[in-house]
Amino acid sequence: MRRRLPRTLALPVTAALLVLSATPAMADSTIPTTPIPQPANPSQPPISAPQGPQPLGHAVGDAAAALGVLRLLPDTVDTSTILPGYSQSLPKQSVLEAGMGLSSAQANSESYLSYERAIAQSSPLGLAVAGNAPQAPGSLVQTALPDNEKGLSGGFNAPRNPLLNVGVLNGNVHARWSDTLGPCVGTIADASTSIASLSLLNVLPSMPNLPLSGLSNLPALAQGFDATKGLQSLGGLLSGGGQTAADGTGSLLSLPNTLSSRSVMQLVDLPNSKNKAVQSVSTLQAADVEILKGTPLALTLKVVSQPTLKVTSTGDKATSKVEYTAPVITIQRGDQVLYTLDATHPTKDIPIGLPLSGLSDQVGPVEDLPVVGGLVATTSKGLQQVADNGNTVLDLGVLRLSIGELNQNAQQLSTPFAGYQLGASARMLDLQVLPTNALKSLLPTGSAASLPSSLAQLSLGEQIGRAYTPTGGVVCGSTNPVAPAKPAPGVPAKLAYTAGAYSAVPLFWTGTAMLLLGVVLVAAIPNRRRKAAMVKPSPSPRPRSD
């Protein structure tokens, strides 16, 4: 039981690091492991040295990917810490963070516990409330040491919940580490996670729950539009609560096809050297992303180029590098390409507004749907482009679609060994719902003041990679076992017994045995003599002679 208790710490430690905190700040942090216990008294002897041949190579790194991360009210909650006054210097947390399809691979030759040397994890779900992350159920974890010739695989059905609907999740993990060669096993940790389908957010809980008909300062809406829809459903664009539909209808974002992530930690060859470099690889595979599915204003995002993040540390700043294949995403309505997100155009804002009465004069009666991106659905003419929406549309919010930019961080380290650490992070797609000044003008004074800068943030394909290599690369080899010392010439193999300390112990036990034997003899023999004396007749008296 004492051995199993620390093993259970591998999951929450890795989940807290790689599952819900895949942000650019992660690139310059240290991989958390169980701390090395220190003696309470400095005069006590140190921890015993390991026995047998030990690996020469040092390698530290991790790779992680999240298929989807939902953040409600990001950057609004202070980070709690046990250090007084330190929370002000830490970045703020989201009120709620939910991660789906998490995979992570970790290598750490400096960990004190042997099973933390290599960790591969596939997590179906992760959750953090105000920065506090409980242990996720249904996770698949494999650790080394001991080494694992085969990996593990499994599946998981996510529980029903109102914010998201997740299909079957499948995971595969494999962690390896050698007793004598350490990280020199090729692929150290490999983890992958796939989701059959995903739909998120059919309501915005961070929006004030007010019906449009209850707003006294709301201008007259266009003919045919239903004012009973609430703000949390964006005026009827979303289904407005309850269990999120499995096919994505009425959701802000959905993925009808399989989405998968893979994280790999491995050693690769160094040019012109027998040593190795540490490499972290994070890849994502995605097909189509649906926005506002089930409405005439639905959009389809097609991932043309799959993102790949590769971080390689050779131990030298000049040769270490980060390779990132940025995604290319087209935003389409049907077969028509409206926008393209790439490295040149990484952001696109799509406004969402309520149709006002002046719009009916231009396009006629409108359906029970807001205006999205300048397009409005009419009851007779289908989709119509609004020429000038300055006085005809009241913008409630903005859908901001963006490709997460690449963030890098590097530093030269001297502990626990001299080497070079390189880290990077990126996101395939960010979808944010931003409030507008027009929305704030509709709300009561107290509600308007409490609106954050971002109502909700959906991130697809968060990636992180980090590698830390000793100067000169990872040495693949092991130390020689300590041989017993040979006696000096002329010294006998065994010392002769003398009358001194060598004879003290045998003499003690010999004397003890003789003492016990004497006690037995003294106690037994006198009893037999006394009994014999009692049965012997006394002699008759001799007659007297006169």
Coordinates of C-alpha atoms in Angstrom, one line a residue:
M1 CA 0.0 0.0 0.0
R2 CA 2.9 2.4 0.7
R3 CA 4.1 1.9 -2.9
R4 CA 0.6 2.5 -4.5
L5 CA 0.0 5.8 -2.7
P6 CA 2.6 7.9 -4.6
R7 CA 1.6 6.2 -7.9
T8 CA -1.8 7.7 -7.7
L9 CA -0.2 11.1 -7.8
A10 CA 1.0 10.7 -11.4
L11 CA -2.5 11.4 -12.9
P12 CA -3.5 14.6 -11.0
V13 CA 0.1 16.1 -11.3
T14 CA 0.2 15.4 -15.1
A15 CA -3.5 16.5 -15.6
A16 CA -2.9 19.8 -13.7
L17 CA 0.1 20.5 -15.9
L18 CA -0.9 19.3 -19.4
V19 CA -4.7 19.0 -19.4
L20 CA -6.2 22.4 -18.4
S21 CA -3.2 24.7 -18.4
A22 CA -1.9 24.5 -21.9
T23 CA -1.1 28.2 -22.2
P24 CA 2.0 30.1 -23.4
A25 CA 3.1 30.6 -19.8
M26 CA 3.6 26.8 -19.6
A27 CA 6.6 26.9 -21.9
D28 CA 9.0 28.2 -19.2
S29 CA 7.8 26.3 -16.2
T30 CA 9.3 23.2 -14.6
I31 CA 7.8 19.8 -14.9
P32 CA 6.4 18.9 -11.4
T33 CA 7.5 15.6 -9.9
T34 CA 7.5 14.2 -6.4
P35 CA 10.2 16.2 -4.4
I36 CA 13.3 14.4 -3.1
P37 CA 12.9 13.9 0.6
Q38 CA 15.5 15.6 2.7
P39 CA 16.6 14.6 6.3
A40 CA 15.1 16.6 9.1
N41 CA 18.5 17.0 10.7
P42 CA 21.3 18.2 8.5
S43 CA 23.7 16.0 10.3
Q44 CA 21.8 12.8 9.3
P45 CA 23.3 10.7 6.5
P46 CA 22.0 11.2 2.9
I47 CA 19.7 8.9 1.0
S48 CA 21.4 5.6 0.1
A49 CA 22.9 5.4 -3.3
P50 CA 21.2 3.2 -6.0
Q51 CA 22.6 -0.2 -6.6
G52 CA 23.9 -1.6 -9.9
P53 CA 24.6 0.1 -13.2
Q54 CA 22.9 3.5 -13.6
P55 CA 22.0 5.4 -16.8
L56 CA 24.4 8.2 -17.9
G57 CA 21.8 10.1 -20.0
H58 CA 19.7 13.0 -18.7
A59 CA 16.5 14.0 -20.6
V60 CA 13.6 16.2 -19.5
G61 CA 10.6 17.2 -21.7
D62 CA 6.9 16.9 -22.3
A63 CA 4.4 17.1 -25.1
A64 CA 0.7 17.7 -24.7
A65 CA -2.4 18.4 -26.8
A66 CA -6.1 19.2 -26.0
L67 CA -8.7 18.6 -28.7
G68 CA -11.0 21.2 -27.1
V69 CA -10.9 23.5 -24.2
L70 CA -13.9 25.6 -23.0
R71 CA -13.2 28.7 -20.8
L72 CA -16.0 30.7 -19.2
L73 CA -15.1 34.2 -18.1
P74 CA -11.4 33.8 -18.7
D75 CA -8.9 35.8 -16.8
T76 CA -11.4 36.9 -14.1
V77 CA -10.5 34.8 -10.9
D78 CA -7.4 35.4 -8.8
T79 CA -5.0 32.5 -8.6
S80 CA -4.8 31.1 -5.0
T81 CA -1.4 30.2 -3.5
I82 CA 0.0 29.3 -0.1
L83 CA 2.6 32.0 -0.4
P84 CA 1.4 35.3 1.1
G85 CA 1.2 38.1 -1.5
Y86 CA 2.3 35.9 -4.4
S87 CA -1.1 35.5 -6.0
Q88 CA -1.0 39.1 -7.4
S89 CA 2.0 38.2 -9.6
L90 CA 0.3 35.1 -11.1
P91 CA -2.1 35.2 -14.1
K92 CA -5.8 35.1 -13.4
Q93 CA -7.8 31.9 -13.9
S94 CA -11.2 31.2 -15.6
V95 CA -14.3 30.6 -13.6
L96 CA -14.7 27.3 -15.4
E97 CA -12.4 25.4 -17.7
A98 CA -13.3 22.1 -19.3
G99 CA -10.9 20.1 -21.5
M100 CA -11.8 17.3 -23.8
G101 CA -9.6 14.7 -25.5
L102 CA -6.3 15.4 -23.6
S103 CA -3.1 13.5 -24.4
S104 CA 0.3 14.1 -22.8
A105 CA 3.7 12.4 -22.9
Q106 CA 6.4 13.2 -20.3
A107 CA 10.0 12.2 -19.7
N108 CA 12.1 13.2 -16.7
S109 CA 15.4 11.5 -15.8
E110 CA 15.7 13.7 -12.7
S111 CA 12.5 12.4 -10.9
Y112 CA 13.0 10.8 -7.5
L113 CA 10.3 8.2 -8.0
S114 CA 11.2 5.6 -10.7
Y115 CA 7.7 5.4 -12.2
E116 CA 7.8 9.2 -12.9
R117 CA 10.7 8.8 -15.4
A118 CA 8.2 8.3 -18.2
I119 CA 4.4 9.0 -18.1
A120 CA 2.0 8.6 -21.0
Q121 CA -1.6 9.8 -20.4
S122 CA -4.8 9.9 -22.3
S123 CA -7.6 11.7 -20.5
P124 CA -11.2 12.0 -21.9
L125 CA -12.2 15.0 -19.8
G126 CA -10.6 17.5 -17.5
L127 CA -12.3 20.1 -15.3
A128 CA -11.0 23.1 -13.3
V129 CA -13.2 25.4 -11.2
A130 CA -11.5 28.7 -10.4
G131 CA -8.1 27.1 -11.1
N132 CA -8.7 24.0 -8.9
A133 CA -8.6 20.7 -10.9
P134 CA -9.9 17.5 -9.4
Q135 CA -8.8 14.1 -10.7
A136 CA -10.4 13.2 -13.9
P137 CA -12.3 9.8 -14.1
G138 CA -11.8 7.4 -17.0
S139 CA -8.2 8.4 -17.7
L140 CA -5.6 6.0 -19.2
V141 CA -2.1 6.2 -17.7
Q142 CA 1.0 4.1 -18.2
T143 CA 4.2 4.8 -16.3
A144 CA 7.8 3.6 -16.3
L145 CA 9.8 2.2 -14.6
P146 CA 9.3 -0.8 -14.9
D147 CA 9.6 -0.8 -18.6
N148 CA 6.5 -1.7 -20.7
E149 CA 6.9 -3.7 -23.9
K150 CA 3.3 -3.0 -24.8
G151 CA 1.1 0.0 -24.4
L152 CA -2.5 0.3 -23.1
S153 CA -5.7 1.2 -24.9
G154 CA -9.3 1.9 -23.8
G155 CA -12.5 3.8 -24.5
F156 CA -14.8 6.0 -22.5
N157 CA -18.3 7.4 -22.8
A158 CA -18.6 10.9 -21.3
P159 CA -21.5 11.6 -18.9
R160 CA -24.4 13.8 -20.0
N161 CA -24.1 17.4 -19.2
P162 CA -25.7 20.7 -20.4
L163 CA -22.6 22.4 -21.8
L164 CA -21.2 19.8 -24.1
N165 CA -22.0 16.5 -25.8
V166 CA -19.0 14.2 -26.3
G167 CA -19.1 11.0 -28.4
V168 CA -16.9 7.9 -27.7
L169 CA -13.4 8.8 -26.7
N170 CA -10.6 6.3 -27.4
G171 CA -7.1 6.5 -26.0
N172 CA -3.7 4.8 -26.4
V173 CA -0.7 5.2 -24.1
H174 CA 2.8 3.7 -24.0
A175 CA 5.6 4.6 -21.6
R176 CA 9.2 3.2 -21.7
W177 CA 12.3 3.6 -19.7
S178 CA 15.4 1.4 -19.3
D179 CA 17.0 0.3 -16.0
T180 CA 20.5 0.7 -17.4
L181 CA 20.1 3.0 -20.4
G182 CA 17.4 5.3 -19.0
P183 CA 15.8 7.4 -21.8
C184 CA 17.7 5.7 -24.6
V185 CA 14.8 3.6 -25.7
G186 CA 13.8 5.5 -28.8
T187 CA 10.2 6.7 -28.1
I188 CA 10.0 7.4 -24.3
A189 CA 6.3 8.2 -24.1
D190 CA 3.5 8.1 -26.7
A191 CA -0.1 9.1 -26.0
S192 CA -3.1 9.6 -28.4
T193 CA -6.7 10.5 -27.9
S194 CA -9.6 10.6 -30.4
I195 CA -13.2 11.9 -30.1
A196 CA -15.9 10.5 -32.4
S197 CA -18.0 13.7 -32.2
L198 CA -18.2 16.9 -30.1
S199 CA -20.7 19.7 -29.7
L200 CA -20.3 22.6 -27.2
L201 CA -22.2 25.4 -25.7
N202 CA -26.0 25.7 -26.6
V203 CA -26.2 28.5 -24.1
L204 CA -23.9 31.3 -22.7
P205 CA -24.2 31.0 -18.9
S206 CA -21.9 34.0 -18.5
M207 CA -24.5 36.2 -20.2
P208 CA -27.2 37.9 -18.1
N209 CA -30.3 35.7 -18.2
L210 CA -32.7 38.4 -19.4
P211 CA -35.4 38.0 -22.1
L212 CA -35.3 40.6 -24.9
S213 CA -38.9 41.5 -24.2
G214 CA -37.9 42.5 -20.7
L215 CA -35.5 45.1 -21.8
S216 CA -37.2 48.5 -21.6
N217 CA -34.6 50.4 -23.7
L218 CA -34.6 47.8 -26.6
P219 CA -35.4 49.5 -29.9
A220 CA -38.3 48.1 -32.0
L221 CA -37.3 44.8 -33.6
A222 CA -37.9 43.9 -37.2
Q223 CA -41.3 42.4 -38.2
G224 CA -41.4 38.6 -37.7
F225 CA -38.6 38.5 -35.1
D226 CA -39.5 36.9 -31.7
A227 CA -38.5 39.2 -28.8
T228 CA -39.1 36.5 -26.2
K229 CA -35.7 34.9 -26.8
G230 CA -33.2 35.5 -24.1
L231 CA -29.7 37.0 -24.2
Q232 CA -28.1 33.7 -23.1
S233 CA -29.3 32.1 -26.4
L234 CA -28.0 35.1 -28.4
G235 CA -31.5 36.0 -29.4
G236 CA -32.5 32.5 -30.6
L237 CA -29.3 31.4 -32.4
L238 CA -28.6 28.8 -29.7
S239 CA -31.1 26.2 -28.5
G240 CA -31.1 27.8 -25.1
G241 CA -30.3 25.1 -22.5
G242 CA -30.9 21.5 -21.7
Q243 CA -28.8 18.6 -23.0
T244 CA -26.6 19.7 -25.9
A245 CA -27.7 17.8 -29.1
A246 CA -25.4 15.1 -30.2
D247 CA -25.5 16.2 -33.8
G248 CA -24.6 19.8 -32.8
T249 CA -27.9 21.4 -33.8
G250 CA -28.4 24.6 -31.8
S251 CA -24.8 24.6 -30.5
L252 CA -22.2 27.3 -31.0
L253 CA -19.6 24.9 -32.2
S254 CA -19.7 21.2 -33.1
L255 CA -17.4 18.6 -34.8
P256 CA -19.3 15.9 -36.6
N257 CA -16.2 13.9 -37.5
T258 CA -13.4 12.3 -35.6
L259 CA -10.8 14.7 -34.0
S260 CA -7.6 13.2 -32.7
S261 CA -4.4 14.3 -30.9
R262 CA -1.1 12.7 -30.3
S263 CA 1.8 13.6 -28.0
V264 CA 5.2 12.0 -28.3
M265 CA 8.5 12.3 -26.3
Q266 CA 11.5 10.7 -28.0
L267 CA 15.3 10.9 -28.5
V268 CA 16.6 11.7 -32.0
D269 CA 20.1 11.5 -33.5
L270 CA 22.5 14.4 -33.2
P271 CA 24.4 15.2 -36.4
N272 CA 28.1 14.2 -36.2
S273 CA 27.7 12.9 -32.6
K274 CA 26.9 9.6 -30.9
N275 CA 24.8 11.4 -28.4
K276 CA 21.0 12.2 -28.7
A277 CA 18.7 15.2 -28.7
V278 CA 15.4 15.4 -26.8
Q279 CA 12.4 16.0 -29.1
S280 CA 8.8 16.8 -28.2
V281 CA 6.1 16.3 -30.9
S282 CA 2.4 17.3 -30.7
T283 CA 0.1 16.7 -33.7
L284 CA -3.6 17.2 -34.3
Q285 CA -6.0 15.7 -36.9
A286 CA -9.3 17.5 -37.6
A287 CA -11.7 17.7 -40.5
D288 CA -14.8 20.0 -40.3
V289 CA -15.9 22.4 -37.6
E290 CA -19.5 23.6 -37.6
I291 CA -20.7 26.9 -36.2
L292 CA -24.4 27.6 -35.5
K293 CA -25.4 24.3 -37.0
G294 CA -29.1 23.9 -37.8
T295 CA -29.7 27.6 -38.7
P296 CA -29.7 29.2 -42.1
L297 CA -26.7 31.3 -41.0
A298 CA -24.5 28.2 -40.2
L299 CA -20.8 28.3 -41.1
T300 CA -18.4 25.5 -41.8
L301 CA -14.7 25.7 -41.0
K302 CA -12.6 23.2 -43.0
V303 CA -9.1 22.5 -41.7
V304 CA -7.0 22.4 -44.9
S305 CA -3.6 22.1 -43.2
Q306 CA -3.1 20.1 -40.0
P307 CA -1.1 21.8 -37.2
T308 CA 2.1 20.1 -35.9
L309 CA 4.4 21.4 -33.2
K310 CA 7.9 19.9 -32.9
V311 CA 10.4 21.1 -30.3
T312 CA 14.0 19.8 -30.4
S313 CA 16.7 20.6 -27.9
T314 CA 20.2 19.6 -28.6
G315 CA 21.7 21.1 -25.5
D316 CA 23.0 24.0 -27.5
K317 CA 21.1 27.2 -28.3
A318 CA 22.5 27.5 -31.8
T319 CA 21.2 24.1 -33.0
S320 CA 18.0 23.8 -30.9
K321 CA 14.8 24.7 -32.8
V322 CA 11.0 24.9 -32.8
E323 CA 9.2 23.7 -36.0
Y324 CA 5.5 24.6 -36.3
T325 CA 3.2 23.9 -39.2
A326 CA 0.5 26.6 -38.9
P327 CA -3.1 25.5 -39.8
V328 CA -5.0 26.8 -42.8
I329 CA -8.7 27.1 -42.1
T330 CA -11.4 28.2 -44.6
I331 CA -14.7 29.6 -43.4
Q332 CA -17.5 28.6 -45.8
R333 CA -21.2 28.8 -46.2
G334 CA -22.1 25.8 -48.3
D335 CA -19.5 25.7 -51.1
Q336 CA -18.7 29.4 -51.0
V337 CA -15.5 30.4 -49.2
L338 CA -16.1 33.5 -47.2
Y339 CA -12.9 33.9 -45.3
T340 CA -9.5 32.1 -44.9
L341 CA -7.5 32.0 -41.7
D342 CA -3.8 31.5 -42.1
A343 CA -0.5 33.0 -40.9
T344 CA -1.2 36.2 -43.0
H345 CA -4.8 36.6 -41.9
P346 CA -5.0 35.0 -38.4
T347 CA -8.2 36.7 -37.2
K348 CA -11.7 37.3 -38.4
D349 CA -14.6 39.0 -36.5
I350 CA -18.2 38.0 -37.3
P351 CA -20.7 40.3 -35.6
I352 CA -24.0 39.0 -34.3
G353 CA -26.9 41.4 -34.0
L354 CA -30.7 41.8 -33.6
P355 CA -32.7 43.0 -36.6
L356 CA -34.4 46.3 -36.0
S357 CA -37.5 47.7 -37.6
G358 CA -35.6 49.6 -40.2
L359 CA -34.3 46.4 -41.7
S360 CA -37.8 45.2 -42.7
D361 CA -38.1 48.1 -45.1
Q362 CA -35.0 46.8 -46.9
V363 CA -35.5 43.1 -47.0
G364 CA -39.0 42.5 -45.7
P365 CA -40.0 40.3 -42.8
V366 CA -37.2 38.4 -41.2
E367 CA -37.1 34.9 -39.7
D368 CA -36.7 34.3 -36.0
L369 CA -32.9 34.6 -36.2
P370 CA -30.4 37.4 -35.6
V371 CA -28.1 38.9 -38.2
V372 CA -24.7 37.1 -38.5
G373 CA -21.9 38.7 -40.4
G374 CA -24.1 41.0 -42.3
L375 CA -26.5 38.3 -43.5
V376 CA -30.1 38.0 -42.5
A377 CA -32.6 35.2 -43.2
T378 CA -35.9 36.4 -44.6
T379 CA -39.2 34.6 -44.8
S380 CA -39.5 34.9 -48.6
K381 CA -36.1 35.7 -50.1
G382 CA -33.9 33.5 -48.1
L383 CA -30.5 34.9 -47.1
Q384 CA -30.0 38.6 -47.8
Q385 CA -26.9 40.8 -47.4
V386 CA -27.5 43.9 -45.3
A387 CA -26.1 46.9 -47.2
D388 CA -25.8 49.3 -44.2
N389 CA -26.5 47.9 -40.8
G390 CA -25.7 51.1 -38.9
N391 CA -29.3 51.9 -38.0
T392 CA -30.9 48.5 -38.8
V393 CA -28.9 46.0 -36.6
L394 CA -28.2 46.2 -32.9
D395 CA -25.0 44.2 -32.3
L396 CA -25.1 41.9 -29.3
G397 CA -21.7 40.4 -29.6
V398 CA -18.9 39.4 -31.9
L399 CA -17.7 35.9 -32.8
R400 CA -13.9 36.2 -33.1
L401 CA -12.2 33.3 -34.9
S402 CA -8.5 33.3 -34.8
I403 CA -5.5 30.9 -35.2
G404 CA -3.5 30.8 -32.0
E405 CA -0.1 32.3 -32.6
L406 CA 3.1 30.4 -31.8
N407 CA 4.7 31.4 -28.4
Q408 CA 8.3 30.4 -27.6
N409 CA 10.4 30.5 -24.6
A410 CA 14.0 29.4 -24.1
Q411 CA 16.5 29.5 -21.2
Q412 CA 20.0 28.2 -20.3
L413 CA 19.8 26.2 -17.1
S414 CA 22.5 24.9 -14.7
T415 CA 20.3 22.8 -12.4
P416 CA 19.5 19.9 -12.2
F417 CA 22.1 19.7 -14.9
A418 CA 23.8 22.1 -17.3
G419 CA 21.8 22.3 -20.5
Y420 CA 19.4 24.2 -22.7
Q421 CA 15.6 24.2 -22.4
L422 CA 13.3 25.2 -25.2
G423 CA 9.5 25.4 -25.1
A424 CA 6.6 26.4 -27.3
S425 CA 2.8 26.5 -27.4
A426 CA 0.1 27.1 -30.0
R427 CA -3.6 26.7 -30.6
M428 CA -5.3 25.6 -33.8
L429 CA -8.4 27.7 -33.5
D430 CA -9.8 30.1 -30.9
L431 CA -13.5 31.1 -30.9
Q432 CA -14.4 33.9 -28.6
V433 CA -17.8 35.6 -27.8
L434 CA -17.1 39.2 -27.1
P435 CA -19.7 41.7 -25.7
T436 CA -20.3 45.0 -27.5
N437 CA -21.0 48.5 -26.2
A438 CA -24.5 48.1 -27.7
L439 CA -25.1 45.1 -25.5
K440 CA -23.9 46.9 -22.4
S441 CA -26.3 49.8 -23.2
L442 CA -29.3 47.4 -23.1
L443 CA -28.5 46.0 -19.7
P444 CA -29.2 47.4 -16.2
T445 CA -26.4 49.4 -14.7
G446 CA -25.2 46.6 -12.4
S447 CA -25.3 43.9 -15.1
A448 CA -23.5 46.0 -17.6
A449 CA -20.6 46.8 -15.2
S450 CA -20.1 43.1 -14.5
L451 CA -19.7 42.0 -18.1
P452 CA -16.2 40.7 -18.7
S453 CA -14.1 41.3 -21.8
S454 CA -14.9 37.8 -23.1
L455 CA -18.1 35.9 -22.4
A456 CA -16.8 32.6 -23.5
Q457 CA -13.7 31.1 -25.2
L458 CA -13.6 27.8 -27.1
S459 CA -10.1 26.6 -28.1
L460 CA -9.6 23.7 -30.5
G461 CA -6.3 22.0 -30.7
E462 CA -4.2 23.4 -27.9
Q463 CA -0.6 22.2 -28.2
I464 CA 2.5 22.5 -26.0
G465 CA 6.0 21.1 -26.4
R466 CA 9.1 21.4 -24.2
A467 CA 12.6 19.8 -24.3
Y468 CA 15.5 20.1 -22.0
T469 CA 18.9 18.5 -23.0
P470 CA 22.3 18.5 -21.3
T471 CA 25.1 20.4 -23.0
G472 CA 26.6 18.1 -25.7
G473 CA 23.4 15.9 -25.9
V474 CA 22.1 12.9 -24.1
V475 CA 24.7 10.2 -23.4
C476 CA 23.5 6.7 -24.0
G477 CA 25.3 4.4 -21.6
S478 CA 25.5 3.2 -18.1
T479 CA 27.9 3.4 -15.2
N480 CA 30.0 0.4 -14.2
P481 CA 28.9 -1.5 -11.1
V482 CA 31.1 -1.0 -8.1
A483 CA 33.4 -4.0 -7.7
P484 CA 34.4 -5.3 -4.2
A485 CA 37.8 -4.0 -3.1
K486 CA 40.7 -6.5 -3.4
P487 CA 42.8 -7.1 -0.3
A488 CA 46.3 -5.7 -0.3
P489 CA 49.3 -8.0 -0.9
G490 CA 50.3 -9.9 2.2
V491 CA 47.0 -9.4 4.1
P492 CA 45.2 -12.7 4.9
A493 CA 41.7 -13.2 3.6
K494 CA 40.4 -14.0 7.1
L495 CA 41.7 -12.8 10.4
A496 CA 42.5 -15.3 13.1
Y497 CA 40.5 -15.5 16.3
T498 CA 42.2 -14.2 19.4
A499 CA 41.3 -13.9 23.0
G500 CA 40.1 -10.4 22.3
A501 CA 36.8 -9.1 20.8
Y502 CA 36.5 -11.9 18.2
S503 CA 36.0 -14.6 21.1
A504 CA 33.6 -12.5 23.2
V505 CA 30.4 -13.6 21.5
P506 CA 31.2 -17.4 21.4
L507 CA 32.3 -17.4 25.0
F508 CA 29.2 -15.6 26.1
W509 CA 26.8 -18.2 24.5
T510 CA 29.0 -21.1 25.7
G511 CA 28.9 -19.9 29.3
T512 CA 25.2 -19.3 29.1
A513 CA 24.5 -22.9 27.9
M514 CA 26.7 -24.4 30.6
L515 CA 24.9 -22.3 33.2
L516 CA 21.5 -23.6 32.1
L517 CA 22.8 -27.2 32.1
G518 CA 24.1 -26.8 35.7
V519 CA 20.8 -25.4 36.9
V520 CA 19.0 -28.5 35.4
L521 CA 21.4 -30.9 37.1
V522 CA 21.3 -29.2 40.5
A523 CA 17.5 -29.1 40.4
A524 CA 17.0 -32.8 39.4
I525 CA 19.7 -34.8 41.2
P526 CA 19.0 -33.8 44.8
N527 CA 15.3 -34.7 44.5
R528 CA 16.1 -38.4 43.7
R529 CA 18.6 -38.7 46.7
R530 CA 16.0 -37.2 49.1
K531 CA 13.3 -39.7 47.9
A532 CA 15.6 -42.6 48.3
A533 CA 16.5 -41.6 51.8
M534 CA 12.8 -41.4 52.8
V535 CA 12.0 -45.1 51.9
K536 CA 15.2 -46.7 53.5
P537 CA 14.3 -48.5 56.9
S538 CA 16.2 -47.4 59.9
P539 CA 18.5 -50.0 61.5
S540 CA 17.3 -51.9 64.6
P541 CA 19.1 -51.2 67.9
R542 CA 21.9 -53.5 69.0
P543 CA 21.4 -55.4 72.3
R544 CA 23.4 -54.3 75.3
S545 CA 25.9 -56.7 76.8
D546 CA 26.2 -56.8 80.5

